[in-house]
PDB file of C-alpha atoms and ligand atoms in Angstrom:
ATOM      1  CA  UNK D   1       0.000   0.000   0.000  1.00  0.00           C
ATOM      2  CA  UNK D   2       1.258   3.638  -0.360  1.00  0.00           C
ATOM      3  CA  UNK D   3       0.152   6.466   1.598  1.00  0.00           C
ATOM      4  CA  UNK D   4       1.047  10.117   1.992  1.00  0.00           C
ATOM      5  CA  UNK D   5      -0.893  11.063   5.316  1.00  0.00           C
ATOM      6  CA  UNK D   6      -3.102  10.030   7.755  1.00  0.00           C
ATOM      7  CA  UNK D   7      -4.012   6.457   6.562  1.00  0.00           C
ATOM      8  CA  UNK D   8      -7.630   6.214   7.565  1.00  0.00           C
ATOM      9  CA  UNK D   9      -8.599   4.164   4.731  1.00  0.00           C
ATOM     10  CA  UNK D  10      -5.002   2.455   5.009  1.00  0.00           C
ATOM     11  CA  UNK D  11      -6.609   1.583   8.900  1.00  0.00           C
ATOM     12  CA  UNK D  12     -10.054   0.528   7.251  1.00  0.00           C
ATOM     13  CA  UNK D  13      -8.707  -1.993   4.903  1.00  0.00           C
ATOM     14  CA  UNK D  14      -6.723  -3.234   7.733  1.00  0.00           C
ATOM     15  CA  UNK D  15      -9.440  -3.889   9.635  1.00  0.00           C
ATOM     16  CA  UNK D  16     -11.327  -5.461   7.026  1.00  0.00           C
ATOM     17  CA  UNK D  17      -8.332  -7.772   6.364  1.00  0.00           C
ATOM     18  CA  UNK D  18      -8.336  -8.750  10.045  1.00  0.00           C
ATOM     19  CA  UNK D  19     -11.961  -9.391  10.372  1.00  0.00           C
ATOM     20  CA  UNK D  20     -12.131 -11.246   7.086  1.00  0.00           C
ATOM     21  CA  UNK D  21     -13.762  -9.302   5.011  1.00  0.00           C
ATOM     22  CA  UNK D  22     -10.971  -8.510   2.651  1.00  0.00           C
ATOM     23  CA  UNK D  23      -9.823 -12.167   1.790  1.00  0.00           C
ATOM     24  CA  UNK D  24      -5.834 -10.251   1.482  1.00  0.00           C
ATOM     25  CA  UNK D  25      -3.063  -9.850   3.621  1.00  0.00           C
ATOM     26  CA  UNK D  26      -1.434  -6.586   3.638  1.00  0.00           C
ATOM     27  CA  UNK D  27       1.887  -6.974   3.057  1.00  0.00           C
ATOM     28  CA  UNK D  28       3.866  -3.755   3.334  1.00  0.00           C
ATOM     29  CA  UNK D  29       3.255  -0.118   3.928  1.00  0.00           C
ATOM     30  CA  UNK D  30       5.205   2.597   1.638  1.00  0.00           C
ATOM     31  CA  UNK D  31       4.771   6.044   2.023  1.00  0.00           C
ATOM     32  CA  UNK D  32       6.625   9.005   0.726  1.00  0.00           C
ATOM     33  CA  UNK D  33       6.737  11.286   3.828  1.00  0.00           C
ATOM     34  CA  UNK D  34       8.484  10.392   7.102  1.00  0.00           C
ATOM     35  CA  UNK D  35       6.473  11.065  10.007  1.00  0.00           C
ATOM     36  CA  UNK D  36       3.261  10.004   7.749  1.00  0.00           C
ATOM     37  CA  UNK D  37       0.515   9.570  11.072  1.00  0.00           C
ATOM     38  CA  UNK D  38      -0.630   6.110   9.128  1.00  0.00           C
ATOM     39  CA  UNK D  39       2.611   4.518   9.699  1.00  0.00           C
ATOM     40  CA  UNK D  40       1.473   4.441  13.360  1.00  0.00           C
ATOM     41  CA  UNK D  41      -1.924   1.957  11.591  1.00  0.00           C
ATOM     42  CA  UNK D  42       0.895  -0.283   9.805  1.00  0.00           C
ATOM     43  CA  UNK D  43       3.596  -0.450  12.870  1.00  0.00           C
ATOM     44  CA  UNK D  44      -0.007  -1.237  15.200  1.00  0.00           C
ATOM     45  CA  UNK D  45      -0.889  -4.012  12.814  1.00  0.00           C
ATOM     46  CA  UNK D  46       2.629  -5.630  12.567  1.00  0.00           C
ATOM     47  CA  UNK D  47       3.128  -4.185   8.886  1.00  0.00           C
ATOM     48  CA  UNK D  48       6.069  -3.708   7.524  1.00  0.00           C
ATOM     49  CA  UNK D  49       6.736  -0.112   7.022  1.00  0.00           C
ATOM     50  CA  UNK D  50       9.201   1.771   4.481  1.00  0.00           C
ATOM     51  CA  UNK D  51       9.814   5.617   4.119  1.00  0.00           C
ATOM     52  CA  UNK D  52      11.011   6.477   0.020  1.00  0.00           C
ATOM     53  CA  UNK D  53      11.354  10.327   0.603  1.00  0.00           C
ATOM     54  CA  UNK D  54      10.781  11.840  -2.867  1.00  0.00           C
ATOM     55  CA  UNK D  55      12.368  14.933  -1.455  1.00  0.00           C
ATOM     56  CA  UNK D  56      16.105  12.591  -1.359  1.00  0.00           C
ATOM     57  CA  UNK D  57      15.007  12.275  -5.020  1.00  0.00           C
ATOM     58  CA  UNK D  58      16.520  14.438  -7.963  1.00  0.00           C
ATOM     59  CA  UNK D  59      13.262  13.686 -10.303  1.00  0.00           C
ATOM     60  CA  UNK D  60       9.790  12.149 -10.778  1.00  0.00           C
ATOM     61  CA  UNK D  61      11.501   9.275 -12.719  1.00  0.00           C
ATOM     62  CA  UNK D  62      14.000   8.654 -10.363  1.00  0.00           C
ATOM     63  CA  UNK D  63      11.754   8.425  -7.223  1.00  0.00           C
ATOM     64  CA  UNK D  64       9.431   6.013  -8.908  1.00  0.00           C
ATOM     65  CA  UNK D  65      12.047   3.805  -9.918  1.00  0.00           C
ATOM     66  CA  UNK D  66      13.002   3.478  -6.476  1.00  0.00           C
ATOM     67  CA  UNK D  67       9.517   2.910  -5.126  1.00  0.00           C
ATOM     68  CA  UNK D  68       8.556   0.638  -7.729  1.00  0.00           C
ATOM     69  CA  UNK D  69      11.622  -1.440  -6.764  1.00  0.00           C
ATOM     70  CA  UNK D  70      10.577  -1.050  -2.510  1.00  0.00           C
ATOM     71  CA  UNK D  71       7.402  -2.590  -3.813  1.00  0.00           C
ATOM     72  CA  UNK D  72       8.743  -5.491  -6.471  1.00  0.00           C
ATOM     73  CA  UNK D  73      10.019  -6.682  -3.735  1.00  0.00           C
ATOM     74  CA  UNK D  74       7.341  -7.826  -1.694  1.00  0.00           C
ATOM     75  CA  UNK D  75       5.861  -9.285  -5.059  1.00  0.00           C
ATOM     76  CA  UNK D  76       2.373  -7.563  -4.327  1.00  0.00           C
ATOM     77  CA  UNK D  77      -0.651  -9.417  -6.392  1.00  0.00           C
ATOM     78  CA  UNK D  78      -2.386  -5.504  -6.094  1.00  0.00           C
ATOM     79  CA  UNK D  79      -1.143  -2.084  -5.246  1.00  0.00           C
ATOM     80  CA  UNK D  80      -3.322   0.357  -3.122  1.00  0.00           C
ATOM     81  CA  UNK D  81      -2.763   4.267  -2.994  1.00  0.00           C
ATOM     82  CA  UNK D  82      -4.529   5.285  -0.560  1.00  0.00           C
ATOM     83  CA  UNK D  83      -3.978   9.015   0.463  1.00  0.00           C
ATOM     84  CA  UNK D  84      -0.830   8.889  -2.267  1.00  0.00           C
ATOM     85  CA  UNK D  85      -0.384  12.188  -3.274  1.00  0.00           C
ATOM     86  CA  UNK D  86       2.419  12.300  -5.340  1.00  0.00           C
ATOM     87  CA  UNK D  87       1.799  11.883  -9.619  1.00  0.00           C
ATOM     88  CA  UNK D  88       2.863   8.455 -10.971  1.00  0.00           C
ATOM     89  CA  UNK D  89       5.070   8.596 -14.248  1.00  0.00           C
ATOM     90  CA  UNK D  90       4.027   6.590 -16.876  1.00  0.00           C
ATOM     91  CA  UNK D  91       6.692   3.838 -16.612  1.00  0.00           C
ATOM     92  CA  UNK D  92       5.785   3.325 -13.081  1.00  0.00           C
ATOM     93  CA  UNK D  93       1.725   2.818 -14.084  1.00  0.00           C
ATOM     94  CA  UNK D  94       2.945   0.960 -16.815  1.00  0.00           C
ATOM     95  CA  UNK D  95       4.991  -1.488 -14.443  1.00  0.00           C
ATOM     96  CA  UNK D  96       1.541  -2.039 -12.205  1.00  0.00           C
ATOM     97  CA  UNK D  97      -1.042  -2.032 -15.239  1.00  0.00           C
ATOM     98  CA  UNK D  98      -4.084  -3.742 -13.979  1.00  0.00           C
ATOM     99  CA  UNK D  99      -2.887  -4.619 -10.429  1.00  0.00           C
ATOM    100  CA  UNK D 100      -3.375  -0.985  -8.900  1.00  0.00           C
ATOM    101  CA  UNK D 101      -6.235   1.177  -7.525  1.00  0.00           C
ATOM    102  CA  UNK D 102      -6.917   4.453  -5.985  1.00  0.00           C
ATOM    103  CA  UNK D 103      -9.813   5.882  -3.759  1.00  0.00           C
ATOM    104  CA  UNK D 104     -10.360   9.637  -5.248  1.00  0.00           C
ATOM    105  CA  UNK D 105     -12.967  11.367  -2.610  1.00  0.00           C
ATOM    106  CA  UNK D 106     -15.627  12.635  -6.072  1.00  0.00           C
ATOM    107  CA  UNK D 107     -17.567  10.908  -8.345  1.00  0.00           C
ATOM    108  CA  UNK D 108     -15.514  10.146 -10.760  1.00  0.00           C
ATOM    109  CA  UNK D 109     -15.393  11.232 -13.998  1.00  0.00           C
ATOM    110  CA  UNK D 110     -16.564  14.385 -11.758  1.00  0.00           C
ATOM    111  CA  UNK D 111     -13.878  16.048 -10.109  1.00  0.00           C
ATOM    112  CA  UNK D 112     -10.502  14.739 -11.063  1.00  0.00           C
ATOM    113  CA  UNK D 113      -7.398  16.663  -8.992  1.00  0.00           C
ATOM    114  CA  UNK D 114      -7.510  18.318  -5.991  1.00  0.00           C
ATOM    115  CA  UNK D 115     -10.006  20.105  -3.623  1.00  0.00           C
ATOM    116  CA  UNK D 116     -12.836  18.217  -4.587  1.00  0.00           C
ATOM    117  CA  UNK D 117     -14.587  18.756  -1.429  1.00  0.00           C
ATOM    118  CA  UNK D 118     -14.648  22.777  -1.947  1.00  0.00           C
ATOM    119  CA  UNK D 119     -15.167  22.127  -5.673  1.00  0.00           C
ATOM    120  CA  UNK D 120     -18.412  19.898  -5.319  1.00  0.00           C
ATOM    121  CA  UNK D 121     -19.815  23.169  -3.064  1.00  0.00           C
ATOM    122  CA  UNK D 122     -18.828  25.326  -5.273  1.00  0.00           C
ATOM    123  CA  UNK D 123     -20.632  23.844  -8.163  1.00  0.00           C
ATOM    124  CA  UNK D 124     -23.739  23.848  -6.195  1.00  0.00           C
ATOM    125  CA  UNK D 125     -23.973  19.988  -6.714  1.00  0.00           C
ATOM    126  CA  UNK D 126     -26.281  17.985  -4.682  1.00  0.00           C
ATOM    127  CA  UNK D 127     -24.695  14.345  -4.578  1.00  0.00           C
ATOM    128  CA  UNK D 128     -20.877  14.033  -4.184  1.00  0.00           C
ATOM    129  CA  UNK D 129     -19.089  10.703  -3.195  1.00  0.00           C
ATOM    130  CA  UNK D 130     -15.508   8.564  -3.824  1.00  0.00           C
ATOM    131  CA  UNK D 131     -14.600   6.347  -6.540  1.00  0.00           C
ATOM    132  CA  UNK D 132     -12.455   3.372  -6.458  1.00  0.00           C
ATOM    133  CA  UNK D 133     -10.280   2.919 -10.061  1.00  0.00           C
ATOM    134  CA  UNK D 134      -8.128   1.218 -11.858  1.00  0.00           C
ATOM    135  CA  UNK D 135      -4.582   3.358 -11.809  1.00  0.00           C
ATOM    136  CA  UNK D 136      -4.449   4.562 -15.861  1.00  0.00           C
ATOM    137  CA  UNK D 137      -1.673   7.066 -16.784  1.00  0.00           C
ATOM    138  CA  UNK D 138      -4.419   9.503 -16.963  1.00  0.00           C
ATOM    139  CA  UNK D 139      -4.357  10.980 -12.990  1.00  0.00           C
ATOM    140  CA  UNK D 140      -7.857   9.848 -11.538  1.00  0.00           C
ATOM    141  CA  UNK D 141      -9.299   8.657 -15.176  1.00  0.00           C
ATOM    142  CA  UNK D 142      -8.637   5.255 -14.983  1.00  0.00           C
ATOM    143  CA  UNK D 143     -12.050   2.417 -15.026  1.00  0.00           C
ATOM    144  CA  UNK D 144     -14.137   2.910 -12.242  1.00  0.00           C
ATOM    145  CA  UNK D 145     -15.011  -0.218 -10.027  1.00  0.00           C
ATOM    146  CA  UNK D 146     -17.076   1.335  -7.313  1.00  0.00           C
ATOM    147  CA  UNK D 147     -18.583   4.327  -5.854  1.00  0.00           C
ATOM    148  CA  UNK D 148     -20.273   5.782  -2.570  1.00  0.00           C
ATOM    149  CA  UNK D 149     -22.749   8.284  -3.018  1.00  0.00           C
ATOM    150  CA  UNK D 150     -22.792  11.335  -0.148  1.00  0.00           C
ATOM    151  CA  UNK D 151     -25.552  13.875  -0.011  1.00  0.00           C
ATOM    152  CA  UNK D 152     -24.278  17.707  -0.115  1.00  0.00           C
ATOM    153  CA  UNK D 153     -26.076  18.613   3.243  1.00  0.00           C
ATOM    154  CA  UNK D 154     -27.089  22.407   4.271  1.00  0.00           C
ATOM    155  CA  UNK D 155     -24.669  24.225   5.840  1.00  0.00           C
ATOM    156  CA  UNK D 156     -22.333  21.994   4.453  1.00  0.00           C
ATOM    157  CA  UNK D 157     -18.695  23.540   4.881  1.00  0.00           C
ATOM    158  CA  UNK D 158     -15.386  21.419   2.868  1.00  0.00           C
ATOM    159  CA  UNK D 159     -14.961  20.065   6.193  1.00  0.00           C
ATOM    160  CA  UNK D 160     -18.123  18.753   6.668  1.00  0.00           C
ATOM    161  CA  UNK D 161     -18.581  17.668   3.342  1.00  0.00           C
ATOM    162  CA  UNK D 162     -15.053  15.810   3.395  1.00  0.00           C
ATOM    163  CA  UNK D 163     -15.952  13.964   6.833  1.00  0.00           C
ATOM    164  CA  UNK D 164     -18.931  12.596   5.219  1.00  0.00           C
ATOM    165  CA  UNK D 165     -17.341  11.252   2.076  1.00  0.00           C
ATOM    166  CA  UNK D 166     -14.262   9.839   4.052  1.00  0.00           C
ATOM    167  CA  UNK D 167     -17.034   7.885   6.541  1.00  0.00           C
ATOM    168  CA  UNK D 168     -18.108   6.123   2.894  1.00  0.00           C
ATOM    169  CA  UNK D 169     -14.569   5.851   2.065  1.00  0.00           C
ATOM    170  CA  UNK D 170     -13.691   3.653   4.418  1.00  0.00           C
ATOM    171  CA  UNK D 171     -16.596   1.022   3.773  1.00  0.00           C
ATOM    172  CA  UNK D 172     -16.422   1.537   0.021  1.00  0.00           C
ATOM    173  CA  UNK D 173     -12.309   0.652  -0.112  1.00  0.00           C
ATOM    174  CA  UNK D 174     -12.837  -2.760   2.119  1.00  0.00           C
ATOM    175  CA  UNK D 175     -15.670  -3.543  -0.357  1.00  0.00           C
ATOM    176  CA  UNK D 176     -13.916  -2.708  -3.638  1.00  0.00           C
ATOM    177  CA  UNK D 177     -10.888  -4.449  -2.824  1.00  0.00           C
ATOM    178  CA  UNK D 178     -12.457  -7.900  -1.766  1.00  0.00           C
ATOM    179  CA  UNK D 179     -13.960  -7.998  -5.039  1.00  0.00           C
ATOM    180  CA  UNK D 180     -10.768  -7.530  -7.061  1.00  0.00           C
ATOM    181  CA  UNK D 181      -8.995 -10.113  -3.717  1.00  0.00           C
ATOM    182  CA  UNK D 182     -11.815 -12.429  -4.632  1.00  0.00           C
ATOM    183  CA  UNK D 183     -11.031 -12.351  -8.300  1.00  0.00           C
ATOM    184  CA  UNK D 184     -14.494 -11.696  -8.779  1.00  0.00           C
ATOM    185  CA  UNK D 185     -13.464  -7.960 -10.179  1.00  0.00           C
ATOM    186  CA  UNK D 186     -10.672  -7.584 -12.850  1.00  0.00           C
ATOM    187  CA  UNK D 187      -8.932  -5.647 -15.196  1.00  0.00           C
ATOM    188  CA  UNK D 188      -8.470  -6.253 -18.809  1.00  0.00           C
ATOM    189  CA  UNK D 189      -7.613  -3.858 -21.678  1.00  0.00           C
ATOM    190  CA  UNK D 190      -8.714  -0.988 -19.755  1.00  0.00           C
ATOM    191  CA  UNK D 191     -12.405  -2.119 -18.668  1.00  0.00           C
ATOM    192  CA  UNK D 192     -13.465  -3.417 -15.389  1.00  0.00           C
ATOM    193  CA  UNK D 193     -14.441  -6.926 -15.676  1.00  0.00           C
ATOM    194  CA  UNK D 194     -17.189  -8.075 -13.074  1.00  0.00           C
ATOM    195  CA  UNK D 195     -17.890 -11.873 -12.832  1.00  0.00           C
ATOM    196  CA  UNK D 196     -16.420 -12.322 -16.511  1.00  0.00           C
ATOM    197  CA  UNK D 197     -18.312  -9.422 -17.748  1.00  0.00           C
ATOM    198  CA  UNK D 198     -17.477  -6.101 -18.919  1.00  0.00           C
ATOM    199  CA  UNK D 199     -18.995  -3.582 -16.266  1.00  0.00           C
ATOM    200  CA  UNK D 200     -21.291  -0.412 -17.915  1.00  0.00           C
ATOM    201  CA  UNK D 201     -21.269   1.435 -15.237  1.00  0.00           C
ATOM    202  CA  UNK D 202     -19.549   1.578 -12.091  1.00  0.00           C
ATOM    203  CA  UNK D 203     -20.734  -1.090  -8.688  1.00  0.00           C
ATOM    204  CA  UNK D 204     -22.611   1.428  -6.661  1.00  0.00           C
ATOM    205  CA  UNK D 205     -22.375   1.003  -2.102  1.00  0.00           C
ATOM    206  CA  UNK D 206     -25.223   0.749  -0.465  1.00  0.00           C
ATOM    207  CA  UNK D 207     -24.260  -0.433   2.371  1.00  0.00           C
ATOM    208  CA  UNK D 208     -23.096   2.775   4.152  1.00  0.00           C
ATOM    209  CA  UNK D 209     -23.332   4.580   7.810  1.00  0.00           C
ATOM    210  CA  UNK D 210     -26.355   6.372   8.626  1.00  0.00           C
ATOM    211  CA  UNK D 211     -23.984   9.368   8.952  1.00  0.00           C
ATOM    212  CA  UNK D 212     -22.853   9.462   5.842  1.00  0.00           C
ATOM    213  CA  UNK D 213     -26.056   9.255   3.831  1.00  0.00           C
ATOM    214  CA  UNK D 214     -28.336  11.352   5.654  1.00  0.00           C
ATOM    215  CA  UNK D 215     -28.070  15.332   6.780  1.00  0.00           C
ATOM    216  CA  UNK D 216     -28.139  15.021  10.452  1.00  0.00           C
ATOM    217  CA  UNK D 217     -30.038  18.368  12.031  1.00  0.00           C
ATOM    218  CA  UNK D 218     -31.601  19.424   8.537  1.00  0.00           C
ATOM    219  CA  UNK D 219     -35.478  19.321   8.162  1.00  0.00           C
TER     220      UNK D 219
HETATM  221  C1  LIG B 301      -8.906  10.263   1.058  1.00  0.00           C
HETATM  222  O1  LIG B 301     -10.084  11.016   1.237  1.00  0.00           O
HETATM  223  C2  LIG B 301      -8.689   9.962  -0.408  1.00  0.00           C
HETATM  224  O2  LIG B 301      -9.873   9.868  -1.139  1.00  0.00           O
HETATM  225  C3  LIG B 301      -7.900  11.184  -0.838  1.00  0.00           C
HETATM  226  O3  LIG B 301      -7.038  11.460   0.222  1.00  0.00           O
HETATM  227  C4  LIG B 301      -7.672  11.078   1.434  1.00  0.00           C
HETATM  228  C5  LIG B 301      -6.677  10.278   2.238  1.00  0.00           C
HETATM  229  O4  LIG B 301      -7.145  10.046   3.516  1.00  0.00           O
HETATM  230  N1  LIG B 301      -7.179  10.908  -2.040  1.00  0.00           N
HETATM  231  C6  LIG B 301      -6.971  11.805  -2.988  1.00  0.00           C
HETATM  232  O5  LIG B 301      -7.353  12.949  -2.907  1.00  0.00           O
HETATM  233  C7  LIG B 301      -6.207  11.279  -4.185  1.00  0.00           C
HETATM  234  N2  LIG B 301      -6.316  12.176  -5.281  1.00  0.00           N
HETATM  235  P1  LIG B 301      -6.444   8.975   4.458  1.00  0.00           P
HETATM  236  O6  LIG B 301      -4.958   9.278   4.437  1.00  0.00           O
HETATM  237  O7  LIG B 301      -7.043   9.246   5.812  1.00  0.00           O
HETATM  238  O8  LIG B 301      -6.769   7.623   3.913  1.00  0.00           O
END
Protein backbone atom coordinates (compact mmCIF):
# COMPACT_ATOMS: atom_id res chain seq x y z
CA UNK A 1 0.00 0.00 0.00
CA UNK A 2 1.26 3.64 -0.36
CA UNK A 3 0.15 6.47 1.60
CA UNK A 4 1.05 10.12 1.99
CA UNK A 5 -0.89 11.06 5.32
CA UNK A 6 -3.10 10.03 7.75
CA UNK A 7 -4.01 6.46 6.56
CA UNK A 8 -7.63 6.21 7.56
CA UNK A 9 -8.60 4.16 4.73
CA UNK A 10 -5.00 2.46 5.01
CA UNK A 11 -6.61 1.58 8.90
CA UNK A 12 -10.05 0.53 7.25
CA UNK A 13 -8.71 -1.99 4.90
CA UNK A 14 -6.72 -3.23 7.73
CA UNK A 15 -9.44 -3.89 9.63
CA UNK A 16 -11.33 -5.46 7.03
CA UNK A 17 -8.33 -7.77 6.36
CA UNK A 18 -8.34 -8.75 10.04
CA UNK A 19 -11.96 -9.39 10.37
CA UNK A 20 -12.13 -11.25 7.09
CA UNK A 21 -13.76 -9.30 5.01
CA UNK A 22 -10.97 -8.51 2.65
CA UNK A 23 -9.82 -12.17 1.79
CA UNK A 24 -5.83 -10.25 1.48
CA UNK A 25 -3.06 -9.85 3.62
CA UNK A 26 -1.43 -6.59 3.64
CA UNK A 27 1.89 -6.97 3.06
CA UNK A 28 3.87 -3.75 3.33
CA UNK A 29 3.26 -0.12 3.93
CA UNK A 30 5.20 2.60 1.64
CA UNK A 31 4.77 6.04 2.02
CA UNK A 32 6.63 9.01 0.73
CA UNK A 33 6.74 11.29 3.83
CA UNK A 34 8.48 10.39 7.10
CA UNK A 35 6.47 11.06 10.01
CA UNK A 36 3.26 10.00 7.75
CA UNK A 37 0.52 9.57 11.07
CA UNK A 38 -0.63 6.11 9.13
CA UNK A 39 2.61 4.52 9.70
CA UNK A 40 1.47 4.44 13.36
CA UNK A 41 -1.92 1.96 11.59
CA UNK A 42 0.90 -0.28 9.81
CA UNK A 43 3.60 -0.45 12.87
CA UNK A 44 -0.01 -1.24 15.20
CA UNK A 45 -0.89 -4.01 12.81
CA UNK A 46 2.63 -5.63 12.57
CA UNK A 47 3.13 -4.19 8.89
CA UNK A 48 6.07 -3.71 7.52
CA UNK A 49 6.74 -0.11 7.02
CA UNK A 50 9.20 1.77 4.48
CA UNK A 51 9.81 5.62 4.12
CA UNK A 52 11.01 6.48 0.02
CA UNK A 53 11.35 10.33 0.60
CA UNK A 54 10.78 11.84 -2.87
CA UNK A 55 12.37 14.93 -1.45
CA UNK A 56 16.11 12.59 -1.36
CA UNK A 57 15.01 12.28 -5.02
CA UNK A 58 16.52 14.44 -7.96
CA UNK A 59 13.26 13.69 -10.30
CA UNK A 60 9.79 12.15 -10.78
CA UNK A 61 11.50 9.27 -12.72
CA UNK A 62 14.00 8.65 -10.36
CA UNK A 63 11.75 8.42 -7.22
CA UNK A 64 9.43 6.01 -8.91
CA UNK A 65 12.05 3.80 -9.92
CA UNK A 66 13.00 3.48 -6.48
CA UNK A 67 9.52 2.91 -5.13
CA UNK A 68 8.56 0.64 -7.73
CA UNK A 69 11.62 -1.44 -6.76
CA UNK A 70 10.58 -1.05 -2.51
CA UNK A 71 7.40 -2.59 -3.81
CA UNK A 72 8.74 -5.49 -6.47
CA UNK A 73 10.02 -6.68 -3.74
CA UNK A 74 7.34 -7.83 -1.69
CA UNK A 75 5.86 -9.28 -5.06
CA UNK A 76 2.37 -7.56 -4.33
CA UNK A 77 -0.65 -9.42 -6.39
CA UNK A 78 -2.39 -5.50 -6.09
CA UNK A 79 -1.14 -2.08 -5.25
CA UNK A 80 -3.32 0.36 -3.12
CA UNK A 81 -2.76 4.27 -2.99
CA UNK A 82 -4.53 5.29 -0.56
CA UNK A 83 -3.98 9.01 0.46
CA UNK A 84 -0.83 8.89 -2.27
CA UNK A 85 -0.38 12.19 -3.27
CA UNK A 86 2.42 12.30 -5.34
CA UNK A 87 1.80 11.88 -9.62
CA UNK A 88 2.86 8.46 -10.97
CA UNK A 89 5.07 8.60 -14.25
CA UNK A 90 4.03 6.59 -16.88
CA UNK A 91 6.69 3.84 -16.61
CA UNK A 92 5.78 3.33 -13.08
CA UNK A 93 1.73 2.82 -14.08
CA UNK A 94 2.94 0.96 -16.82
CA UNK A 95 4.99 -1.49 -14.44
CA UNK A 96 1.54 -2.04 -12.21
CA UNK A 97 -1.04 -2.03 -15.24
CA UNK A 98 -4.08 -3.74 -13.98
CA UNK A 99 -2.89 -4.62 -10.43
CA UNK A 100 -3.38 -0.98 -8.90
CA UNK A 101 -6.23 1.18 -7.53
CA UNK A 102 -6.92 4.45 -5.99
CA UNK A 103 -9.81 5.88 -3.76
CA UNK A 104 -10.36 9.64 -5.25
CA UNK A 105 -12.97 11.37 -2.61
CA UNK A 106 -15.63 12.64 -6.07
CA UNK A 107 -17.57 10.91 -8.35
CA UNK A 108 -15.51 10.15 -10.76
CA UNK A 109 -15.39 11.23 -14.00
CA UNK A 110 -16.56 14.38 -11.76
CA UNK A 111 -13.88 16.05 -10.11
CA UNK A 112 -10.50 14.74 -11.06
CA UNK A 113 -7.40 16.66 -8.99
CA UNK A 114 -7.51 18.32 -5.99
CA UNK A 115 -10.01 20.11 -3.62
CA UNK A 116 -12.84 18.22 -4.59
CA UNK A 117 -14.59 18.76 -1.43
CA UNK A 118 -14.65 22.78 -1.95
CA UNK A 119 -15.17 22.13 -5.67
CA UNK A 120 -18.41 19.90 -5.32
CA UNK A 121 -19.82 23.17 -3.06
CA UNK A 122 -18.83 25.33 -5.27
CA UNK A 123 -20.63 23.84 -8.16
CA UNK A 124 -23.74 23.85 -6.19
CA UNK A 125 -23.97 19.99 -6.71
CA UNK A 126 -26.28 17.99 -4.68
CA UNK A 127 -24.70 14.35 -4.58
CA UNK A 128 -20.88 14.03 -4.18
CA UNK A 129 -19.09 10.70 -3.20
CA UNK A 130 -15.51 8.56 -3.82
CA UNK A 131 -14.60 6.35 -6.54
CA UNK A 132 -12.45 3.37 -6.46
CA UNK A 133 -10.28 2.92 -10.06
CA UNK A 134 -8.13 1.22 -11.86
CA UNK A 135 -4.58 3.36 -11.81
CA UNK A 136 -4.45 4.56 -15.86
CA UNK A 137 -1.67 7.07 -16.78
CA UNK A 138 -4.42 9.50 -16.96
CA UNK A 139 -4.36 10.98 -12.99
CA UNK A 140 -7.86 9.85 -11.54
CA UNK A 141 -9.30 8.66 -15.18
CA UNK A 142 -8.64 5.25 -14.98
CA UNK A 143 -12.05 2.42 -15.03
CA UNK A 144 -14.14 2.91 -12.24
CA UNK A 145 -15.01 -0.22 -10.03
CA UNK A 146 -17.08 1.34 -7.31
CA UNK A 147 -18.58 4.33 -5.85
CA UNK A 148 -20.27 5.78 -2.57
CA UNK A 149 -22.75 8.28 -3.02
CA UNK A 150 -22.79 11.34 -0.15
CA UNK A 151 -25.55 13.88 -0.01
CA UNK A 152 -24.28 17.71 -0.12
CA UNK A 153 -26.08 18.61 3.24
CA UNK A 154 -27.09 22.41 4.27
CA UNK A 155 -24.67 24.23 5.84
CA UNK A 156 -22.33 21.99 4.45
CA UNK A 157 -18.70 23.54 4.88
CA UNK A 158 -15.39 21.42 2.87
CA UNK A 159 -14.96 20.06 6.19
CA UNK A 160 -18.12 18.75 6.67
CA UNK A 161 -18.58 17.67 3.34
CA UNK A 162 -15.05 15.81 3.40
CA UNK A 163 -15.95 13.96 6.83
CA UNK A 164 -18.93 12.60 5.22
CA UNK A 165 -17.34 11.25 2.08
CA UNK A 166 -14.26 9.84 4.05
CA UNK A 167 -17.03 7.88 6.54
CA UNK A 168 -18.11 6.12 2.89
CA UNK A 169 -14.57 5.85 2.06
CA UNK A 170 -13.69 3.65 4.42
CA UNK A 171 -16.60 1.02 3.77
CA UNK A 172 -16.42 1.54 0.02
CA UNK A 173 -12.31 0.65 -0.11
CA UNK A 174 -12.84 -2.76 2.12
CA UNK A 175 -15.67 -3.54 -0.36
CA UNK A 176 -13.92 -2.71 -3.64
CA UNK A 177 -10.89 -4.45 -2.82
CA UNK A 178 -12.46 -7.90 -1.77
CA UNK A 179 -13.96 -8.00 -5.04
CA UNK A 180 -10.77 -7.53 -7.06
CA UNK A 181 -8.99 -10.11 -3.72
CA UNK A 182 -11.82 -12.43 -4.63
CA UNK A 183 -11.03 -12.35 -8.30
CA UNK A 184 -14.49 -11.70 -8.78
CA UNK A 185 -13.46 -7.96 -10.18
CA UNK A 186 -10.67 -7.58 -12.85
CA UNK A 187 -8.93 -5.65 -15.20
CA UNK A 188 -8.47 -6.25 -18.81
CA UNK A 189 -7.61 -3.86 -21.68
CA UNK A 190 -8.71 -0.99 -19.76
CA UNK A 191 -12.41 -2.12 -18.67
CA UNK A 192 -13.46 -3.42 -15.39
CA UNK A 193 -14.44 -6.93 -15.68
CA UNK A 194 -17.19 -8.08 -13.07
CA UNK A 195 -17.89 -11.87 -12.83
CA UNK A 196 -16.42 -12.32 -16.51
CA UNK A 197 -18.31 -9.42 -17.75
CA UNK A 198 -17.48 -6.10 -18.92
CA UNK A 199 -18.99 -3.58 -16.27
CA UNK A 200 -21.29 -0.41 -17.91
CA UNK A 201 -21.27 1.43 -15.24
CA UNK A 202 -19.55 1.58 -12.09
CA UNK A 203 -20.73 -1.09 -8.69
CA UNK A 204 -22.61 1.43 -6.66
CA UNK A 205 -22.37 1.00 -2.10
CA UNK A 206 -25.22 0.75 -0.46
CA UNK A 207 -24.26 -0.43 2.37
CA UNK A 208 -23.10 2.77 4.15
CA UNK A 209 -23.33 4.58 7.81
CA UNK A 210 -26.36 6.37 8.63
CA UNK A 211 -23.98 9.37 8.95
CA UNK A 212 -22.85 9.46 5.84
CA UNK A 213 -26.06 9.26 3.83
CA UNK A 214 -28.34 11.35 5.65
CA UNK A 215 -28.07 15.33 6.78
CA UNK A 216 -28.14 15.02 10.45
CA UNK A 217 -30.04 18.37 12.03
CA UNK A 218 -31.60 19.42 8.54
CA UNK A 219 -35.48 19.32 8.16
C1 LIG B 1 -8.91 10.26 1.06
O1 LIG B 1 -10.08 11.02 1.24
C2 LIG B 1 -8.69 9.96 -0.41
O2 LIG B 1 -9.87 9.87 -1.14
C3 LIG B 1 -7.90 11.18 -0.84
O3 LIG B 1 -7.04 11.46 0.22
C4 LIG B 1 -7.67 11.08 1.43
C5 LIG B 1 -6.68 10.28 2.24
O4 LIG B 1 -7.14 10.05 3.52
N1 LIG B 1 -7.18 10.91 -2.04
C6 LIG B 1 -6.97 11.81 -2.99
O5 LIG B 1 -7.35 12.95 -2.91
C7 LIG B 1 -6.21 11.28 -4.18
N2 LIG B 1 -6.32 12.18 -5.28
P1 LIG B 1 -6.44 8.98 4.46
O6 LIG B 1 -4.96 9.28 4.44
O7 LIG B 1 -7.04 9.25 5.81
O8 LIG B 1 -6.77 7.62 3.91
Amino acid sequence: MLISGRGSNLKALIDACTDGRIDGRIITVVSNRPGAPGLEHARAAGIEQTVVDHRRFPDRAAFDRELAATLESSAPDLVILAGFMRVLTPEFVARFAGRMVNIHPSLLPALRGLDTHARALAAGMSTHGASVHFVTSELDGGPVIMQAQVPVCPGDTGETLAARVQLAEHRLYPAAVALICSGRVQCAGGTVLYDGQPLERPLLLDDLPEAATQCIGSP
